[in-house]
PDB file of C-alpha atoms and ligand atoms in Angstrom:
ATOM      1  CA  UNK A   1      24.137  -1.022  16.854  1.00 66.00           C
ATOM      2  CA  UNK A   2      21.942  -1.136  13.271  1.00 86.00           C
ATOM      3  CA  UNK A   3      18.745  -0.102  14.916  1.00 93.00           C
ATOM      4  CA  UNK A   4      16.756  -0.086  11.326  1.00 98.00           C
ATOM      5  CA  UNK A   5      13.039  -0.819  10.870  1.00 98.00           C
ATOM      6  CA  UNK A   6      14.170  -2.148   7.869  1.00 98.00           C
ATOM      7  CA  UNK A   7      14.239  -6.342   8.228  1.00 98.00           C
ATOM      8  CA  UNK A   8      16.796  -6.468   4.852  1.00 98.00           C
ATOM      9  CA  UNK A   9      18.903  -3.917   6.703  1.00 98.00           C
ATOM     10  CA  UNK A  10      20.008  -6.508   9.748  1.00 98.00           C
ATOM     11  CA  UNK A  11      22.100  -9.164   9.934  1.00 97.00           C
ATOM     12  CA  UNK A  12      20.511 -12.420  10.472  1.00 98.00           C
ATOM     13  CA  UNK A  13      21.271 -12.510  14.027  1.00 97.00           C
ATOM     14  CA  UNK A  14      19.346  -9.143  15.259  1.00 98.00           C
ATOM     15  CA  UNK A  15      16.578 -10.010  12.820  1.00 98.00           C
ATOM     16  CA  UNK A  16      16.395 -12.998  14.869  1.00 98.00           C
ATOM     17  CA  UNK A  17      16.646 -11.306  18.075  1.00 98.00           C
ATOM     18  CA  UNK A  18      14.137  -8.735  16.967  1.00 98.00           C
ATOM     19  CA  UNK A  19      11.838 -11.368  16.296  1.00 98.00           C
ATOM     20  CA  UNK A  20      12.824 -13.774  19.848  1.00 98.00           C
ATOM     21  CA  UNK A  21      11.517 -10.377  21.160  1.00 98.00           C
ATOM     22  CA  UNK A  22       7.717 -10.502  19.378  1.00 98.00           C
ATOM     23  CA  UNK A  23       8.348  -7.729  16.555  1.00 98.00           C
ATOM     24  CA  UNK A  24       5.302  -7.280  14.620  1.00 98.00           C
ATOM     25  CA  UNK A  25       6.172  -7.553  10.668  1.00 99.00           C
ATOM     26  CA  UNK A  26       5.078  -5.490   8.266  1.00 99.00           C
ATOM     27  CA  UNK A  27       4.665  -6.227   4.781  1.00 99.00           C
ATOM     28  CA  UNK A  28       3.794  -3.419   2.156  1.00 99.00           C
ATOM     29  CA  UNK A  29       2.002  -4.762  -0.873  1.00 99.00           C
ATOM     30  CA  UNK A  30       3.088  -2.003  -3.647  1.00 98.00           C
ATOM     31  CA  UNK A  31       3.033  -2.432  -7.724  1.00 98.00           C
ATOM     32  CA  UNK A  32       4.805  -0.689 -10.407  1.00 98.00           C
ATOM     33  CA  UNK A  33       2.307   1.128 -12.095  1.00 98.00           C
ATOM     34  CA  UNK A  34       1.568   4.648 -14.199  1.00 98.00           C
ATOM     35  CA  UNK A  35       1.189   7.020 -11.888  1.00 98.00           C
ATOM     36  CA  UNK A  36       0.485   9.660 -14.287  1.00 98.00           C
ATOM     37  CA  UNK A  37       2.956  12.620 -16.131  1.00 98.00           C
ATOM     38  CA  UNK A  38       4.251  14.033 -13.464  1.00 98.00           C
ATOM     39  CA  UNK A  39       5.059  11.419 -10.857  1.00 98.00           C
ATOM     40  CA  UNK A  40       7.336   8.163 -10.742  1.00 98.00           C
ATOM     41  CA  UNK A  41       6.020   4.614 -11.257  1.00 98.00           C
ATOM     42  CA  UNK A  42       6.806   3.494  -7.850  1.00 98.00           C
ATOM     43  CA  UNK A  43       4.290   5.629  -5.824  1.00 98.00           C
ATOM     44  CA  UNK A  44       2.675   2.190  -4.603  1.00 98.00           C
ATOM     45  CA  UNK A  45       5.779   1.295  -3.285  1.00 98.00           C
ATOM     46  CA  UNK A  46       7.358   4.220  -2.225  1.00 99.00           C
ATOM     47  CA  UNK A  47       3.905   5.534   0.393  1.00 98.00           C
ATOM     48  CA  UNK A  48       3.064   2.247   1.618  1.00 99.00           C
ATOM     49  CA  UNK A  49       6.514   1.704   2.309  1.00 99.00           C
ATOM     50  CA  UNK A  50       6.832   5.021   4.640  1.00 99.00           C
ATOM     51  CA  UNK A  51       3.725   4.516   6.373  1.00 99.00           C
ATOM     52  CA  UNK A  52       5.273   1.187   7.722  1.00 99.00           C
ATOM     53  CA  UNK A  53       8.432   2.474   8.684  1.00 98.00           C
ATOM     54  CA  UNK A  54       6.879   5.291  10.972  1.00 98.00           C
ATOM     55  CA  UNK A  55       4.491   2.020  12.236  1.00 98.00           C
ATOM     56  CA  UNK A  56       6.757  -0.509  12.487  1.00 98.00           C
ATOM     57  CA  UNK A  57       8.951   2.370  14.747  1.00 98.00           C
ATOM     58  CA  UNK A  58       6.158   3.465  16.856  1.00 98.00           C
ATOM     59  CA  UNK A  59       5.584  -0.293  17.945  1.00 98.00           C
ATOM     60  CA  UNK A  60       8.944  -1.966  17.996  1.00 98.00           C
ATOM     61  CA  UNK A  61       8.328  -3.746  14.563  1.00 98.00           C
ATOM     62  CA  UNK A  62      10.129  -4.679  11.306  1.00 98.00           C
ATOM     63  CA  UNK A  63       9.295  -3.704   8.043  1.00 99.00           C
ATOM     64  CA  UNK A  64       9.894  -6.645   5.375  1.00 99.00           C
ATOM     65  CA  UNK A  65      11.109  -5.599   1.993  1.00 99.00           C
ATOM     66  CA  UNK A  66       8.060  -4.390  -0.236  1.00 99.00           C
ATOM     67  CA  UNK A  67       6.554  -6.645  -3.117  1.00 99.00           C
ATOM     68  CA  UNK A  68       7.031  -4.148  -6.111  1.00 98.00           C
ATOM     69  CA  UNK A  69       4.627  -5.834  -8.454  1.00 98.00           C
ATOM     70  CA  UNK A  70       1.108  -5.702  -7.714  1.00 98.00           C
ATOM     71  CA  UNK A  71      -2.142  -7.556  -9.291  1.00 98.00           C
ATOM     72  CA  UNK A  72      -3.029  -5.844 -12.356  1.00 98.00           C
ATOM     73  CA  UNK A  73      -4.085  -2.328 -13.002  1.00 98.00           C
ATOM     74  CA  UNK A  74      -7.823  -1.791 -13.739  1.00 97.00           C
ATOM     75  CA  UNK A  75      -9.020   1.344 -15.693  1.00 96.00           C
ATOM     76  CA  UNK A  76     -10.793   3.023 -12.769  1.00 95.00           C
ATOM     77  CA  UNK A  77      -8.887   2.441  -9.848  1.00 95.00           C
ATOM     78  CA  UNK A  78      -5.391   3.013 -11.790  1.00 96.00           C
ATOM     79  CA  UNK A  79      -5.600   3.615 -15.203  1.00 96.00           C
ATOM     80  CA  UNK A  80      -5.413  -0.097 -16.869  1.00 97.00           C
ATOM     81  CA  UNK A  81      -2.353  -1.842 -18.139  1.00 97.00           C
ATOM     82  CA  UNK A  82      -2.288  -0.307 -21.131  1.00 96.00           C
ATOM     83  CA  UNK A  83       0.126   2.277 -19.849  1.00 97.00           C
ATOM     84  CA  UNK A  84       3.450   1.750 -20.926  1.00 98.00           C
ATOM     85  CA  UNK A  85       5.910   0.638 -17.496  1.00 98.00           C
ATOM     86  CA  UNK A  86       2.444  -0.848 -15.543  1.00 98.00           C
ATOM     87  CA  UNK A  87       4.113  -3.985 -15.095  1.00 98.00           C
ATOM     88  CA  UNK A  88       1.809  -6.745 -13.136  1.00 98.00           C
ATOM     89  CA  UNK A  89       1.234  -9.712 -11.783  1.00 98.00           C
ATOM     90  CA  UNK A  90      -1.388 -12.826 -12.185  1.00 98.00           C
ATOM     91  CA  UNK A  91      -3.630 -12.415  -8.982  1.00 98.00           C
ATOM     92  CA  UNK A  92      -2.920 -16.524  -8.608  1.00 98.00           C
ATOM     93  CA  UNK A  93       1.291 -15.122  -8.950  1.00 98.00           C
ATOM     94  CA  UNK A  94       0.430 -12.459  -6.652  1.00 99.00           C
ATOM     95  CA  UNK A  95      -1.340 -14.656  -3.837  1.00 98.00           C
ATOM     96  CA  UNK A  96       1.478 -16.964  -3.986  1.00 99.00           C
ATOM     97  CA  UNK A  97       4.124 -15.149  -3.371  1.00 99.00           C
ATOM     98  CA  UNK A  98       2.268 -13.083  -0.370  1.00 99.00           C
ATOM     99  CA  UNK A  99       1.785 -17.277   0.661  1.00 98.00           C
ATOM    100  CA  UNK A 100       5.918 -17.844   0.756  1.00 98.00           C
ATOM    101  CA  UNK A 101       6.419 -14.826   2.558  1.00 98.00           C
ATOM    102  CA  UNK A 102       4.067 -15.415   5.312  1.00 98.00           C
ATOM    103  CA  UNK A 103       5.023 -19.329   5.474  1.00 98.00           C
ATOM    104  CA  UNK A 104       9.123 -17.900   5.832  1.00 98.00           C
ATOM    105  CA  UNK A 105       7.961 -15.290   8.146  1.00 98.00           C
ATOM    106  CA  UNK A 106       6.065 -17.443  10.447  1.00 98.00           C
ATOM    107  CA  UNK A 107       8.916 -20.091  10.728  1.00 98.00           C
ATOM    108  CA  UNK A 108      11.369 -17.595  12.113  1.00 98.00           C
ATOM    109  CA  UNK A 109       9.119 -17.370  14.473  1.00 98.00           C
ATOM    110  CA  UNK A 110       7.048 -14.516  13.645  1.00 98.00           C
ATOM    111  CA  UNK A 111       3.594 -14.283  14.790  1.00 98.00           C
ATOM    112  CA  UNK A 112       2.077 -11.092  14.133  1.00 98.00           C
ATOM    113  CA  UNK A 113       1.897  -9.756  10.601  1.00 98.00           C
ATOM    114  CA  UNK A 114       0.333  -7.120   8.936  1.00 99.00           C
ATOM    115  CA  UNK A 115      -0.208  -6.610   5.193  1.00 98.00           C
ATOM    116  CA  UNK A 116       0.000  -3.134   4.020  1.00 99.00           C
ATOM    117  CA  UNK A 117      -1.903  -2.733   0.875  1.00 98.00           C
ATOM    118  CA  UNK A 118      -0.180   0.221  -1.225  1.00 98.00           C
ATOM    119  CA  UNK A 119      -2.624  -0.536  -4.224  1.00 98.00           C
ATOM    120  CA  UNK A 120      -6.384  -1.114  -4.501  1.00 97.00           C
ATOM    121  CA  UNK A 121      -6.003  -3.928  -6.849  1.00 98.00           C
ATOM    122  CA  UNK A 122      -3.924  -5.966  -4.764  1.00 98.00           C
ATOM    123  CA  UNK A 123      -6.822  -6.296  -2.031  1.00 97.00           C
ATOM    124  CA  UNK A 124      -8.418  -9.628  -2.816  1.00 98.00           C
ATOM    125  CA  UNK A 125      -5.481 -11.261  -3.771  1.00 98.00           C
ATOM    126  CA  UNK A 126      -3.410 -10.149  -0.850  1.00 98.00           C
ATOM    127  CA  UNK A 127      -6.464 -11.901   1.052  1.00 98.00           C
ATOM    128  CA  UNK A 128      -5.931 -15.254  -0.755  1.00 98.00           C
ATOM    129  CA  UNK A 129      -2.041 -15.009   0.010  1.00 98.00           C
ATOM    130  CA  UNK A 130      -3.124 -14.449   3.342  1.00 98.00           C
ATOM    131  CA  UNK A 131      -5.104 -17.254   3.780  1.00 98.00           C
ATOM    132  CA  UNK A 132      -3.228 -20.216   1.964  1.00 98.00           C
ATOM    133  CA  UNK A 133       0.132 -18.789   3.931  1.00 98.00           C
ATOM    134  CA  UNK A 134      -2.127 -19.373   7.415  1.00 98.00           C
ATOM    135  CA  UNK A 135      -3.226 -22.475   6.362  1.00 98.00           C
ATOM    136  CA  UNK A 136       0.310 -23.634   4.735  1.00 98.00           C
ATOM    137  CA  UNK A 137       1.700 -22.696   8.814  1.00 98.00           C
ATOM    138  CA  UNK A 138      -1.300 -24.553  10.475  1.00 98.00           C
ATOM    139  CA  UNK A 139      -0.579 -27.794   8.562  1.00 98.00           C
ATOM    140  CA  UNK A 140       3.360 -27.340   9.664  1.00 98.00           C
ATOM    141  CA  UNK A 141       1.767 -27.016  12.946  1.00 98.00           C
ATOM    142  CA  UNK A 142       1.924 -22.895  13.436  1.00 98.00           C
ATOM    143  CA  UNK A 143      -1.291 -22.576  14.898  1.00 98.00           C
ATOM    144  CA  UNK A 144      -1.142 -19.169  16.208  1.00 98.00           C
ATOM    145  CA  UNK A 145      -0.154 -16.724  13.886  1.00 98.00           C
ATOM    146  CA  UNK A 146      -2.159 -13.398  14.260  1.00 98.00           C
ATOM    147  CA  UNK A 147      -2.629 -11.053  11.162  1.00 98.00           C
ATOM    148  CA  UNK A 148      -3.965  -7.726  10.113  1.00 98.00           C
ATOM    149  CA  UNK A 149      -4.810  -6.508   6.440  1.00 98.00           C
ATOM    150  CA  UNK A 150      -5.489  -2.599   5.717  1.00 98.00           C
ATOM    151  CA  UNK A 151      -5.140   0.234   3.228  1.00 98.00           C
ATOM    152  CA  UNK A 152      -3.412   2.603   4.791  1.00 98.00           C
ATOM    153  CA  UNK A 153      -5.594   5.435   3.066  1.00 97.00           C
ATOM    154  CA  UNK A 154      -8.603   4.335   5.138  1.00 97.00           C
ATOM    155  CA  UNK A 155      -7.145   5.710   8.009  1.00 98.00           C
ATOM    156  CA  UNK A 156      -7.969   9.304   7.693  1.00 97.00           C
ATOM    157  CA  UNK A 157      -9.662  11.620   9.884  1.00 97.00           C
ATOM    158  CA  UNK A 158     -12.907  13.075   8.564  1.00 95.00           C
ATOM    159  CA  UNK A 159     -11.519  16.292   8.987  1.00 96.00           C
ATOM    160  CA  UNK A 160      -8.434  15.978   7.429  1.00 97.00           C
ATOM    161  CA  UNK A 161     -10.404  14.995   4.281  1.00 96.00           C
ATOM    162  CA  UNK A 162     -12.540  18.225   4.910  1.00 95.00           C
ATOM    163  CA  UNK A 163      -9.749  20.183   4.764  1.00 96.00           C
ATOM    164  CA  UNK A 164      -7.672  18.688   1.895  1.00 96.00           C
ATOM    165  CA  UNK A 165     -10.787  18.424  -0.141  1.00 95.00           C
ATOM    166  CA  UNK A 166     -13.059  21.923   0.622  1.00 92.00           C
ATOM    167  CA  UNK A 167     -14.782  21.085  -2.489  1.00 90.00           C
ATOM    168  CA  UNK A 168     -15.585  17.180  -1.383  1.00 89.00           C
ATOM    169  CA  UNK A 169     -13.522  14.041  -1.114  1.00 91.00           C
ATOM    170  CA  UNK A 170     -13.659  12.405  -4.856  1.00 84.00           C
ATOM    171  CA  UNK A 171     -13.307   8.968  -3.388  1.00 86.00           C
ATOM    172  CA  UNK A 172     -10.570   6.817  -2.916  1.00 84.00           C
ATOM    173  CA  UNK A 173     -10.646   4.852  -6.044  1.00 80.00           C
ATOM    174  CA  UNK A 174      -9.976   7.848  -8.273  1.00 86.00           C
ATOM    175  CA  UNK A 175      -7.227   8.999  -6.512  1.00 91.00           C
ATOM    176  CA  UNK A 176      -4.851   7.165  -8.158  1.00 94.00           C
ATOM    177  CA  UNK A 177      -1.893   9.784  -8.924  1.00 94.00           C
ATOM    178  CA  UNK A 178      -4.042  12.465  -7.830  1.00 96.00           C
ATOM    179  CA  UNK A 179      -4.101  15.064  -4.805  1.00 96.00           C
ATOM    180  CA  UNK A 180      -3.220  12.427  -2.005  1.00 97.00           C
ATOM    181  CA  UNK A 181      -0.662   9.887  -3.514  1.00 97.00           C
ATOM    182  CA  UNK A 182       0.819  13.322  -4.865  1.00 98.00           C
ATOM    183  CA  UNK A 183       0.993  15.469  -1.274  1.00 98.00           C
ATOM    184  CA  UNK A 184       2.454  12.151  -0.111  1.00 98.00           C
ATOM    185  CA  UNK A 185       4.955  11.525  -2.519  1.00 98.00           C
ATOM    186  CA  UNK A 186       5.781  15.916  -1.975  1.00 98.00           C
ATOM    187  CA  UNK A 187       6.405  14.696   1.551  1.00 98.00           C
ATOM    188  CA  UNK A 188       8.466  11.777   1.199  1.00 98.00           C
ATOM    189  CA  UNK A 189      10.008  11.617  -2.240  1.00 98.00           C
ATOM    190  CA  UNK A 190       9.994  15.235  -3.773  1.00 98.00           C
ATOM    191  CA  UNK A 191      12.447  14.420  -6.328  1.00 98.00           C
ATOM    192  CA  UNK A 192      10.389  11.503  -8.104  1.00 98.00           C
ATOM    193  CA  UNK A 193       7.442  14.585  -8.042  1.00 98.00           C
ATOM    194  CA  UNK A 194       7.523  17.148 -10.863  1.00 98.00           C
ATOM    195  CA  UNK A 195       4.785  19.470 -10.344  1.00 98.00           C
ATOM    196  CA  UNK A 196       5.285  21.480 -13.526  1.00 98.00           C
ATOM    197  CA  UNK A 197       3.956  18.312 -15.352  1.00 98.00           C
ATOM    198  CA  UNK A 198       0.281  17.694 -13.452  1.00 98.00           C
ATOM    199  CA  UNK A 199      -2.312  17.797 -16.281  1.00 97.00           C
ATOM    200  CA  UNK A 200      -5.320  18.883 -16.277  1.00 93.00           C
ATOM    201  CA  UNK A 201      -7.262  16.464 -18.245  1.00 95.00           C
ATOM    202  CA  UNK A 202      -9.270  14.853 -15.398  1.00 90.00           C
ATOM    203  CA  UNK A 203     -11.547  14.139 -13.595  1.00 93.00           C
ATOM    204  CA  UNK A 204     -12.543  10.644 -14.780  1.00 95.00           C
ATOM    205  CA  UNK A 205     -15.716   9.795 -15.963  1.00 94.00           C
ATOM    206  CA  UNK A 206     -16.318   6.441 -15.879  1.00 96.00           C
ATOM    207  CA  UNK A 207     -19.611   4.569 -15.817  1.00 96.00           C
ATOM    208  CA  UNK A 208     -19.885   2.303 -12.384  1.00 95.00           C
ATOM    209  CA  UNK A 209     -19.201  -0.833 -14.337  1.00 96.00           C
ATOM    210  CA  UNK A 210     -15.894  -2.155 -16.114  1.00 96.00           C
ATOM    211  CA  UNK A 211     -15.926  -3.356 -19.330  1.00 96.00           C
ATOM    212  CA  UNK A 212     -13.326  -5.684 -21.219  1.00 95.00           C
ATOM    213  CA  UNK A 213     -11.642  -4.731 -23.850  1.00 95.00           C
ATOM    214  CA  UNK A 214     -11.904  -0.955 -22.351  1.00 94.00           C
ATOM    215  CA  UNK A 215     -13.569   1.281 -25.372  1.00 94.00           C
ATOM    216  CA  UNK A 216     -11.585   4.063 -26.185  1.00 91.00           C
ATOM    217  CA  UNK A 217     -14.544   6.257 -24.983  1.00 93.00           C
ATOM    218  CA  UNK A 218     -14.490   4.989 -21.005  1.00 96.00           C
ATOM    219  CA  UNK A 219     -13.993   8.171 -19.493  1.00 95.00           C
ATOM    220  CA  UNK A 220     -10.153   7.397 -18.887  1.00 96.00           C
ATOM    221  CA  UNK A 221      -8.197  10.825 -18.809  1.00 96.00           C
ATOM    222  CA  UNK A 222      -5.389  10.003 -21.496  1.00 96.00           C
ATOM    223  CA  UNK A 223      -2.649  11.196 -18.393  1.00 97.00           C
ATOM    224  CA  UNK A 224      -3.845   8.346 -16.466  1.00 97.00           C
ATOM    225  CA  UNK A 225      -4.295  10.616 -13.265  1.00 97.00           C
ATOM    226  CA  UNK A 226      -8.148   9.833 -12.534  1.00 95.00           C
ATOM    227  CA  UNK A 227      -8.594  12.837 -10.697  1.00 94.00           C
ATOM    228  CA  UNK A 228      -7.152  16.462  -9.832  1.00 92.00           C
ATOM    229  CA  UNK A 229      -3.281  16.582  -8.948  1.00 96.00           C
ATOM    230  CA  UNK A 230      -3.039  20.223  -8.924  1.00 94.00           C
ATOM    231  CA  UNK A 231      -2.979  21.939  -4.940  1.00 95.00           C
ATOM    232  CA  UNK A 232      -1.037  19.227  -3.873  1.00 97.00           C
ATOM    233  CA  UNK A 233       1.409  20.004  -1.552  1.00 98.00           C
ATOM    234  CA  UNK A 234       4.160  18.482   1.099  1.00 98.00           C
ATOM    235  CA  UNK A 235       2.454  20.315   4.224  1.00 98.00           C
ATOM    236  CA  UNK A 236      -0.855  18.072   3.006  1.00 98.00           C
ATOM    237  CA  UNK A 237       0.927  15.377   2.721  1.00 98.00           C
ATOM    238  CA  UNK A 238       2.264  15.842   5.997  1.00 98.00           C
ATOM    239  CA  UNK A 239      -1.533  15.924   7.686  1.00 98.00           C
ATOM    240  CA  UNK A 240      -2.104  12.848   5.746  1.00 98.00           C
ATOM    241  CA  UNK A 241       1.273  10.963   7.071  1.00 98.00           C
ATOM    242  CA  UNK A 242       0.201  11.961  10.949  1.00 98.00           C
ATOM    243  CA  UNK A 243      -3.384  10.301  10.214  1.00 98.00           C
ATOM    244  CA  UNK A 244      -1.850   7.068   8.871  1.00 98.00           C
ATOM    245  CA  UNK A 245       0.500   6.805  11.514  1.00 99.00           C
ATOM    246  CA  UNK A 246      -1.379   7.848  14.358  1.00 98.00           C
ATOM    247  CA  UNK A 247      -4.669   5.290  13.338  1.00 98.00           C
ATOM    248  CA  UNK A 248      -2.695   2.316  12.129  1.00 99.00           C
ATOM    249  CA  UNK A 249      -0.441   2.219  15.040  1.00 98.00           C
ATOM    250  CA  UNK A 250      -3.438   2.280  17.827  1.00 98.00           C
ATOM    251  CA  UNK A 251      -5.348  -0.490  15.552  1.00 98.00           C
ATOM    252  CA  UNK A 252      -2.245  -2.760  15.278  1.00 98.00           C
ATOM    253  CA  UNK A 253      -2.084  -1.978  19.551  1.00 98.00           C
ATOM    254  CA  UNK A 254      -5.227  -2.902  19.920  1.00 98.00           C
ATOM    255  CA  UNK A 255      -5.469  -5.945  17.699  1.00 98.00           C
ATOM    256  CA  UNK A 256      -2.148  -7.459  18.748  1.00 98.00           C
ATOM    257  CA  UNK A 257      -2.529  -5.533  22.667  1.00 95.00           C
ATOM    258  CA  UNK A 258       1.209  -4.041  22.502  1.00 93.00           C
TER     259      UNK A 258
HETATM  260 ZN1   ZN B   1      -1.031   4.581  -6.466  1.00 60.09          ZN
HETATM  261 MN1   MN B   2      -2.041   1.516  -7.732  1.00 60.09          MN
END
């Protein structure tokens, strides 16, 4: 028997029995974005993506195929869309289509859901989504869906942090292609990782405002990593996987009492 995580990897009949059964969906909210020289564009995809699979496993849950375009790129949480490949979406495009696939999900039968954000810019919308899909189902009469919305990089220990970051945690804004995306994607995806090509042109310096158009003089490091890359490593990203895993899957027990 197919005993994938993966909902698109089932037949329509075990995806139904999976859900007959209560299965928790997951839904990972990635983009296709810069993610500096020396990594692949789909980094949003790709770590969100893994983090649900090793969920979705630990609680008997199914992992719905991952939105690859996220709400657009801003300057200090991932370089802007100025970089060439940072291909987005209208936050209105982006809500709606996080609306469909909670108004399908939900008349299968689902009733537990929980959005995965793989990119900070997709946080707001990914709300909206949220709430017109729960309020598309209550109108058709689905009443009781339950739902969760996270970052998956909020679920660190303190120590971990310590350890990865002797020097002190930059923040998770401007770690956008930098020490933690990169010891993840080491972990999971080594080959779409070339370490040879990390610059060294960050950290960013932005001021704590945006500013539209973005002056050439922002504080953007031209790589578009926004801060260090270099000392990443698969055994981090390995500390970091355990910490995601471990925390989501006892808040999505807790929430939803499995
Ligand atoms: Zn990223
Ligand atoms: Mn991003």
């Amino acid at each position: 028997m197919n005993d994938s995580v993966y909902m698109a990897e089932l037949t329509w009949p075990e995806y139904q029995r999976r859900v007959a059964a209560g299965a928790t969906i997951f839904l990972p909210l990635g983009a296709t974005e810069q993610h500096g020289p020396h990594m692949a564009m789909n980094v949003d995809v790709v770590l969100p993506t893994g983090v649900c699979e090793r969920v979705a496993r630990n609680v008997g849950g199914l992992v719905a195929p991952t939105v690859p375009y996220g709400y657009k790129s801003q300057p200090r949480s991932g370089g802007g869309e100025a970089f060439p490949g940072t291909t987005s979406l209208d936050a209105n495009t982006f809500s709606l289509v996080v609306r469909d696939i909670i108004r399908g999900l939900g008349h299968d039968g689902v009733r537990r859901i929980v959005l995965v954000i793989g990119h900070f810019e997709n946080a707001w919308p990914a709300v909206e989504g949220l709430d017109l899909g729960l309020r598309e189902l209550r109108r058709d009469g689905i009443a009781d869906m339950q739902a969760m919305r996270l970052e998956y990089w909020d679920f660190v220990r303190r120590e971990t942090l310590d350890r990865l970051f002797p020097g002190g945690f930059p923040g998770t804004e401007l770690e956008h292609a930098s020490l933690l995306e990169t010891s993840l994607m080491l972990l999971l995806r080594p080959d779409l990782v070339d370490m040879e090509k990390i610059p060294d042109d960050g950290p960013a310096t932005f001021p704590t405002y945006d500013r539209f158009p973005v002056p050439a003089d922002f504080g953007l490091p031209p790589s578009g990593v926004l801060a260090r890359a270099d000392g990443s490593s698969a055994e981090k990203g390995a500390l970091l996987m355990q910490d995601h895993v471990e925390l989501i899957t006892a808040a999505v027990r807790k929430e939803f009492s499995l």
